[in-house]
Each structure stands twice: as C-alpha cells, then as structure tokens.
Coordinates of C-alpha atoms in Angstrom, one line a residue:
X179 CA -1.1 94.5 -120.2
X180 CA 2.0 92.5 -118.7
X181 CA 0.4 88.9 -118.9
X182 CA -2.2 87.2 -120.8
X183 CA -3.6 83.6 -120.9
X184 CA -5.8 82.2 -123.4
X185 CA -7.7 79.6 -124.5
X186 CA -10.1 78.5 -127.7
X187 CA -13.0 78.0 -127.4
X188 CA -14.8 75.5 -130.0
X189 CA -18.2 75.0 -131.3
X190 CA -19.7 72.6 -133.6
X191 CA -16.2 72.1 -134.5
X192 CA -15.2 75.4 -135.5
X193 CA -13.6 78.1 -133.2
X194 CA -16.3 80.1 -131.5
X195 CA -13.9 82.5 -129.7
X196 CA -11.1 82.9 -127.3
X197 CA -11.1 82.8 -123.5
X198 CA -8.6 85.6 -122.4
X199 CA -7.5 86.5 -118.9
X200 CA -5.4 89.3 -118.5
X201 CA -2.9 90.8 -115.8
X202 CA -2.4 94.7 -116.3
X203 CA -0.3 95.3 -113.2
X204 CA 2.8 93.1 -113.6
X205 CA 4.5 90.3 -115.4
X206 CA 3.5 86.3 -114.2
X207 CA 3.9 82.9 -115.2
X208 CA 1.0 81.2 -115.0
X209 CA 0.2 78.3 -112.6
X210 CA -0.7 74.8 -113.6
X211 CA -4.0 75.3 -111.5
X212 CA -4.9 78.6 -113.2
X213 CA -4.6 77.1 -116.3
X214 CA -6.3 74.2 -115.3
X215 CA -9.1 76.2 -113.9
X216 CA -9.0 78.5 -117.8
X217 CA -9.2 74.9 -119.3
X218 CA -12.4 73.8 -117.2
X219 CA -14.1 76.6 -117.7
X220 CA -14.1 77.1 -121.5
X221 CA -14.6 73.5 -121.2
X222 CA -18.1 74.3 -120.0
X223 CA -18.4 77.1 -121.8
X224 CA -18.3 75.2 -124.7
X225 CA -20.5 72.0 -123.5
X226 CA -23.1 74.7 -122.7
X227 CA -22.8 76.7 -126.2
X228 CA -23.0 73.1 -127.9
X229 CA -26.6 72.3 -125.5
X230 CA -27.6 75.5 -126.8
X231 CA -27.0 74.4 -130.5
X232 CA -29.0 71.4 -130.4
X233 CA -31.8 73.2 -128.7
X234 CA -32.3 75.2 -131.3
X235 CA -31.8 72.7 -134.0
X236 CA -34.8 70.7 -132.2
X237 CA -36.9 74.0 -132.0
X238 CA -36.2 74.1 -136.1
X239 CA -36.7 70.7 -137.1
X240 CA -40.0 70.7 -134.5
X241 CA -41.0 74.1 -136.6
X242 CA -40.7 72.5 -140.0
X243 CA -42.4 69.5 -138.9
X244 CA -45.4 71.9 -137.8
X245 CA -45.3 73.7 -141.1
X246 CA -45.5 70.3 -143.1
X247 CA -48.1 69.1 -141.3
X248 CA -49.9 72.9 -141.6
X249 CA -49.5 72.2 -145.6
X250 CA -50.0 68.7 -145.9
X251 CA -53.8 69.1 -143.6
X252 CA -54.7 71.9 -146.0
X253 CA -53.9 69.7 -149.3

C-alpha cells in the first residue's frame, strides 16, 4: 500500500468503524474533492446506520409494549 485515506465513522456517538481507501500502486496526495467525496459518504453511512438504530429501537419498545399488554389482558 503507498497511500491511504480514512475516515471515522460514528454511531450513536461512539466510533462504529473506519472508512479506508487505499492506493496499492503508487504514492498520492489526496485531493480536496476526494476527501470531500470520503467525508460525504461516511456522512451517509452514518445517517443511514443511525436510521437503522432507531428502527430497531421502535421495533423493541413496539415488542415490549405487545408483551405488557399480552400480560396485563391475562391478569
């Protein structure tokens, strides 16, 4: 490998993992616009991953609130 860029990627405020491209062939400096285009995409990556999240936090909470009423009809 003779260049790498990378960027972390967060979710729910902790780091989720890293966002790594890699050049084997020969050294580079990175332009503004790659690393713009890195940025917006672990940008989504990590709007997407944070979507995901709360859908399964609903899909919990919605589960618990079937099991309470489950226990509370039986009562």
């Amino acid at each position: 490998m003779q260049a790498s860029l990378s960027l972390p990627i967060f979710a729910a405020n902790q780091l989720w993992g890293l966002l790594v491209v890699q050049q084997c062939e020969a050294a580079r400096t990175w332009q503004k616009k790659e690393i713009g285009l890195l940025y917006q995409t672990s940008t989504e990556l990590m709007l997407h991953l944070q979507a995901h999240e709360l859908e399964q936090q609903i899909k919990n909470e919605l589960a618990r609130g079937e099991t309470l009423a489950d226990v509370t009809q039986t009562n």
